[in-house]
PDB file of C-alpha atoms in Angstrom:
ATOM      1  CA  ASP A 245     -36.265  71.361  -9.797  1.00 77.00           C
ATOM      2  CA  ALA A 246     -37.901  68.623  -8.536  1.00 80.00           C
ATOM      3  CA  ALA A 247     -41.000  70.839  -9.230  1.00 80.00           C
ATOM      4  CA  LEU A 248     -40.782  71.182 -12.904  1.00 82.00           C
ATOM      5  CA  HIS A 249     -39.300  67.298 -12.939  1.00 80.00           C
ATOM      6  CA  GLU A 250     -42.930  66.105 -11.427  1.00 83.00           C
ATOM      7  CA  ARG A 251     -44.881  68.293 -13.369  1.00 78.00           C
ATOM      8  CA  THR A 252     -42.996  66.912 -16.270  1.00 83.00           C
ATOM      9  CA  GLN A 253     -43.139  63.467 -15.637  1.00 81.00           C
ATOM     10  CA  ARG A 254     -47.278  63.978 -15.277  1.00 81.00           C
ATOM     11  CA  VAL A 255     -47.378  64.068 -18.898  1.00 81.00           C
ATOM     12  CA  GLY A 256     -44.672  61.755 -20.291  1.00 79.00           C
ATOM     13  CA  GLY A 257     -41.133  63.239 -19.578  1.00 79.00           C
ATOM     14  CA  PRO A 258     -37.972  61.703 -19.297  1.00 78.00           C
ATOM     15  CA  ASP A 259     -37.081  59.846 -16.266  1.00 75.00           C
ATOM     16  CA  ASP A 260     -34.062  62.603 -15.326  1.00 76.00           C
ATOM     17  CA  PRO A 261     -34.884  65.386 -14.193  1.00 78.00           C
ATOM     18  CA  LEU A 262     -34.932  67.954 -17.087  1.00 83.00           C
ATOM     19  CA  ARG A 263     -33.665  71.556 -15.190  1.00 88.00           C
ATOM     20  CA  PHE A 264     -30.823  70.491 -13.109  1.00 94.00           C
ATOM     21  CA  PHE A 265     -27.064  71.990 -12.432  1.00 96.00           C
ATOM     22  CA  PHE A 266     -23.753  70.245 -10.144  1.00 97.00           C
ATOM     23  CA  ALA A 267     -20.553  71.380  -8.898  1.00 97.00           C
ATOM     24  CA  ALA A 268     -17.925  69.972  -8.086  1.00 97.00           C
ATOM     25  CA  ALA A 269     -13.608  70.115  -6.878  1.00 95.00           C
ATOM     26  CA  LEU A 270     -11.554  68.018  -8.366  1.00 94.00           C
ATOM     27  CA  SER A 271      -7.931  68.030  -6.888  1.00 89.00           C
ATOM     28  CA  PHE A 272      -4.532  65.536  -7.321  1.00 85.00           C
ATOM     29  CA  ASP A 273      -3.052  63.515  -4.392  1.00 84.00           C
ATOM     30  CA  PRO A 274      -0.409  63.851  -4.092  1.00 83.00           C
ATOM     31  CA  PRO A 275      -0.120  66.996  -5.915  1.00 79.00           C
ATOM     32  CA  LEU A 276       1.076  67.082  -9.114  1.00 78.00           C
ATOM     33  CA  ALA A 277       4.331  67.698  -9.951  1.00 78.00           C
ATOM     34  CA  PRO A 278       5.553  71.308 -11.389  1.00 76.00           C
ATOM     35  CA  VAL A 279       6.539  70.744 -13.946  1.00 76.00           C
ATOM     36  CA  VAL A 280       3.148  69.165 -14.511  1.00 78.00           C
ATOM     37  CA  GLY A 281       1.090  71.754 -13.064  1.00 79.00           C
ATOM     38  CA  VAL A 282      -3.214  72.415 -12.722  1.00 84.00           C
ATOM     39  CA  ALA A 283      -2.247  74.630 -16.290  1.00 83.00           C
ATOM     40  CA  SER A 284      -1.310  71.954 -18.347  1.00 87.00           C
ATOM     41  CA  MET A 285      -3.452  69.238 -17.215  1.00 90.00           C
ATOM     42  CA  ARG A 286      -6.435  71.915 -18.161  1.00 91.00           C
ATOM     43  CA  PRO A 287      -6.684  71.525 -21.507  1.00 94.00           C
ATOM     44  CA  THR A 288      -7.210  67.769 -20.849  1.00 94.00           C
ATOM     45  CA  VAL A 289      -9.707  68.282 -17.548  1.00 95.00           C
ATOM     46  CA  ALA A 290     -11.801  70.608 -20.162  1.00 96.00           C
ATOM     47  CA  ARG A 291     -12.208  68.090 -22.963  1.00 97.00           C
ATOM     48  CA  GLU A 292     -12.886  65.038 -20.488  1.00 97.00           C
ATOM     49  CA  ALA A 293     -15.633  67.393 -18.779  1.00 97.00           C
ATOM     50  CA  ARG A 294     -17.453  68.354 -22.203  1.00 98.00           C
ATOM     51  CA  ARG A 295     -17.421  65.455 -23.394  1.00 98.00           C
ATOM     52  CA  SER A 296     -18.921  63.755 -20.094  1.00 98.00           C
ATOM     53  CA  PHE A 297     -21.518  66.763 -19.687  1.00 98.00           C
ATOM     54  CA  ALA A 298     -22.780  65.547 -23.812  1.00 98.00           C
ATOM     55  CA  ALA A 299     -23.147  62.118 -22.535  1.00 98.00           C
ATOM     56  CA  ASP A 300     -24.746  63.171 -19.523  1.00 96.00           C
ATOM     57  CA  LEU A 301     -27.317  64.827 -21.174  1.00 96.00           C
ATOM     58  CA  ARG A 302     -28.082  61.916 -23.467  1.00 96.00           C
ATOM     59  CA  GLU A 303     -28.454  60.175 -20.901  1.00 94.00           C
ATOM     60  CA  ARG A 304     -30.623  62.378 -19.114  1.00 92.00           C
ATOM     61  CA  GLY A 305     -33.027  61.803 -22.759  1.00 91.00           C
ATOM     62  CA  VAL A 306     -31.474  65.215 -24.925  1.00 95.00           C
ATOM     63  CA  GLU A 307     -31.266  64.186 -28.294  1.00 96.00           C
ATOM     64  CA  GLY A 308     -29.903  65.726 -30.806  1.00 97.00           C
ATOM     65  CA  VAL A 309     -26.740  66.834 -28.659  1.00 98.00           C
ATOM     66  CA  GLU A 310     -24.766  69.500 -30.513  1.00 98.00           C
ATOM     67  CA  ARG A 311     -22.123  71.158 -29.039  1.00 97.00           C
ATOM     68  CA  ALA A 312     -22.738  75.571 -29.347  1.00 96.00           C
ATOM     69  CA  ARG A 313     -20.952  78.366 -28.315  1.00 95.00           C
ATOM     70  CA  THR A 314     -18.551  79.152 -25.548  1.00 96.00           C
ATOM     71  CA  GLU A 315     -18.505  82.007 -23.578  1.00 96.00           C
ATOM     72  CA  ARG A 316     -16.157  83.417 -20.225  1.00 96.00           C
ATOM     73  CA  LEU A 317     -17.789  84.545 -17.065  1.00 96.00           C
ATOM     74  CA  ARG A 318     -16.745  85.625 -13.772  1.00 96.00           C
ATOM     75  CA  THR A 319     -17.275  84.042 -10.644  1.00 96.00           C
ATOM     76  CA  GLU A 320     -18.125  86.358  -7.452  1.00 95.00           C
ATOM     77  CA  SER A 321     -14.312  84.962  -6.505  1.00 94.00           C
ATOM     78  CA  GLY A 322     -13.343  86.391  -8.563  1.00 95.00           C
ATOM     79  CA  ASP A 323     -12.036  83.743 -10.689  1.00 95.00           C
ATOM     80  CA  ARG A 324     -12.538  83.556 -14.694  1.00 95.00           C
ATOM     81  CA  ALA A 325     -13.979  79.948 -15.920  1.00 95.00           C
ATOM     82  CA  ARG A 326     -14.692  79.055 -19.610  1.00 95.00           C
ATOM     83  CA  VAL A 327     -18.317  77.298 -19.776  1.00 98.00           C
ATOM     84  CA  THR A 328     -19.425  75.504 -22.849  1.00 98.00           C
ATOM     85  CA  GLY A 329     -23.210  75.643 -24.210  1.00 98.00           C
ATOM     86  CA  TYR A 330     -24.634  72.611 -25.635  1.00 98.00           C
ATOM     87  CA  ARG A 331     -28.089  72.255 -27.194  1.00 97.00           C
ATOM     88  CA  GLY A 332     -30.639  69.585 -28.565  1.00 97.00           C
ATOM     89  CA  THR A 333     -34.648  68.612 -28.103  1.00 96.00           C
ATOM     90  CA  VAL A 334     -35.977  66.386 -25.289  1.00 92.00           C
ATOM     91  CA  ARG A 335     -39.439  64.243 -25.603  1.00 88.00           C
ATOM     92  CA  VAL A 336     -42.182  65.519 -23.320  1.00 86.00           C
ATOM     93  CA  GLY A 337     -44.656  63.696 -24.143  1.00 82.00           C
ATOM     94  CA  GLU A 338     -45.939  63.800 -27.603  1.00 84.00           C
ATOM     95  CA  GLU A 339     -43.713  66.975 -27.841  1.00 86.00           C
ATOM     96  CA  ARG A 340     -40.424  67.857 -28.686  1.00 91.00           C
ATOM     97  CA  VAL A 341     -38.931  71.276 -26.362  1.00 91.00           C
ATOM     98  CA  GLY A 342     -35.495  72.733 -27.094  1.00 94.00           C
ATOM     99  CA  ALA A 343     -33.135  72.389 -24.251  1.00 95.00           C
ATOM    100  CA  ALA A 344     -28.772  73.653 -23.405  1.00 97.00           C
ATOM    101  CA  GLY A 345     -27.424  73.113 -21.132  1.00 97.00           C
ATOM    102  CA  TRP A 346     -23.764  74.424 -19.888  1.00 98.00           C
ATOM    103  CA  VAL A 347     -20.742  73.241 -18.437  1.00 98.00           C
ATOM    104  CA  GLY A 348     -17.673  75.247 -16.663  1.00 97.00           C
ATOM    105  CA  VAL A 349     -14.149  74.589 -16.081  1.00 96.00           C
ATOM    106  CA  TRP A 350     -11.384  76.414 -14.290  1.00 96.00           C
ATOM    107  CA  THR A 351      -8.697  77.039 -12.020  1.00 92.00           C
ATOM    108  CA  THR A 352      -8.627  78.186  -8.138  1.00 91.00           C
ATOM    109  CA  GLY A 353      -5.894  77.713  -5.079  1.00 83.00           C
ATOM    110  CA  GLY A 354      -4.401  74.902  -7.412  1.00 84.00           C
ATOM    111  CA  ALA A 355      -7.238  72.529  -8.225  1.00 91.00           C
ATOM    112  CA  PHE A 356      -9.872  72.650 -10.512  1.00 95.00           C
ATOM    113  CA  ARG A 357     -13.773  73.594  -9.863  1.00 97.00           C
ATOM    114  CA  LEU A 358     -16.267  72.000 -13.038  1.00 97.00           C
ATOM    115  CA  ALA A 359     -19.744  73.111 -12.680  1.00 98.00           C
ATOM    116  CA  GLY A 360     -22.248  73.300 -14.856  1.00 98.00           C
ATOM    117  CA  GLY A 361     -26.335  71.991 -15.672  1.00 97.00           C
ATOM    118  CA  GLY A 362     -28.922  71.903 -18.039  1.00 96.00           C
ATOM    119  CA  TYR A 363     -32.814  73.144 -18.956  1.00 93.00           C
ATOM    120  CA  PRO A 364     -35.639  73.115 -21.231  1.00 90.00           C
ATOM    121  CA  GLU A 365     -35.586  76.083 -23.072  1.00 92.00           C
ATOM    122  CA  GLU A 366     -38.818  76.076 -24.507  1.00 88.00           C
ATOM    123  CA  ARG A 367     -42.169  76.035 -22.662  1.00 83.00           C
ATOM    124  CA  VAL A 368     -44.237  72.154 -21.890  1.00 77.00           C
ATOM    125  CA  GLU A 369     -46.878  72.470 -22.741  1.00 75.00           C
ATOM    126  CA  THR A 370     -50.088  71.688 -20.261  1.00 76.00           C
ATOM    127  CA  VAL A 371     -47.308  72.316 -17.724  1.00 79.00           C
ATOM    128  CA  ASP A 372     -45.963  75.454 -15.203  1.00 78.00           C
ATOM    129  CA  TYR A 373     -42.965  76.172 -16.604  1.00 79.00           C
ATOM    130  CA  ASP A 374     -41.530  79.653 -17.889  1.00 80.00           C
ATOM    131  CA  PRO A 375     -38.703  79.418 -19.511  1.00 84.00           C
ATOM    132  CA  ASN A 376     -37.104  83.046 -19.750  1.00 82.00           C
ATOM    133  CA  GLY A 377     -34.857  82.958 -16.698  1.00 87.00           C
ATOM    134  CA  ALA A 378     -33.115  79.461 -16.738  1.00 91.00           C
ATOM    135  CA  ARG A 379     -30.207  80.402 -18.193  1.00 93.00           C
ATOM    136  CA  ASP A 380     -29.866  83.221 -16.406  1.00 94.00           C
ATOM    137  CA  ALA A 381     -30.676  80.919 -13.365  1.00 93.00           C
ATOM    138  CA  LEU A 382     -27.804  78.727 -13.849  1.00 96.00           C
ATOM    139  CA  PHE A 383     -25.332  81.091 -14.844  1.00 97.00           C
ATOM    140  CA  ASP A 384     -26.108  83.148 -11.762  1.00 97.00           C
ATOM    141  CA  LEU A 385     -25.445  79.635  -9.787  1.00 97.00           C
ATOM    142  CA  LEU A 386     -22.179  78.720 -11.876  1.00 97.00           C
ATOM    143  CA  ARG A 387     -20.586  82.206 -10.682  1.00 97.00           C
ATOM    144  CA  ALA A 388     -21.732  81.393  -7.327  1.00 97.00           C
ATOM    145  CA  VAL A 389     -19.251  78.542  -7.251  1.00 96.00           C
ATOM    146  CA  ARG A 390     -16.302  78.559  -4.960  1.00 91.00           C
TER     147      ARG A 390
END
């Protein structure tokens, strides 16, 4: 959200955007042996995705990052995804506001999909931002990943 980033920068927000989204596809070349398979790699990929995502939140200026709950969702293409939430706070000027992030990992067509993002959970004083609906907007993006 470039507009939100610009507005928070003016009042002392972090260098990285507070509201962001990413998506990636991960496959193996050469393909995994049939005895290994994508399903057997899922725990390793999911663990590393969660670890990297929490580290990314910290690098973006989110402090006190803690794992929250896990939810399941169905993507628009019909795949089932498990998404893990994280919470913390971020300094914007003299304020500390709640921040949230979610990362999901799922398989489709023999490959992995990783997607996630973050957003301020609270309104930043003096910045035109309505946190209501930010989670729903992120989950809509997660569901749209193919």
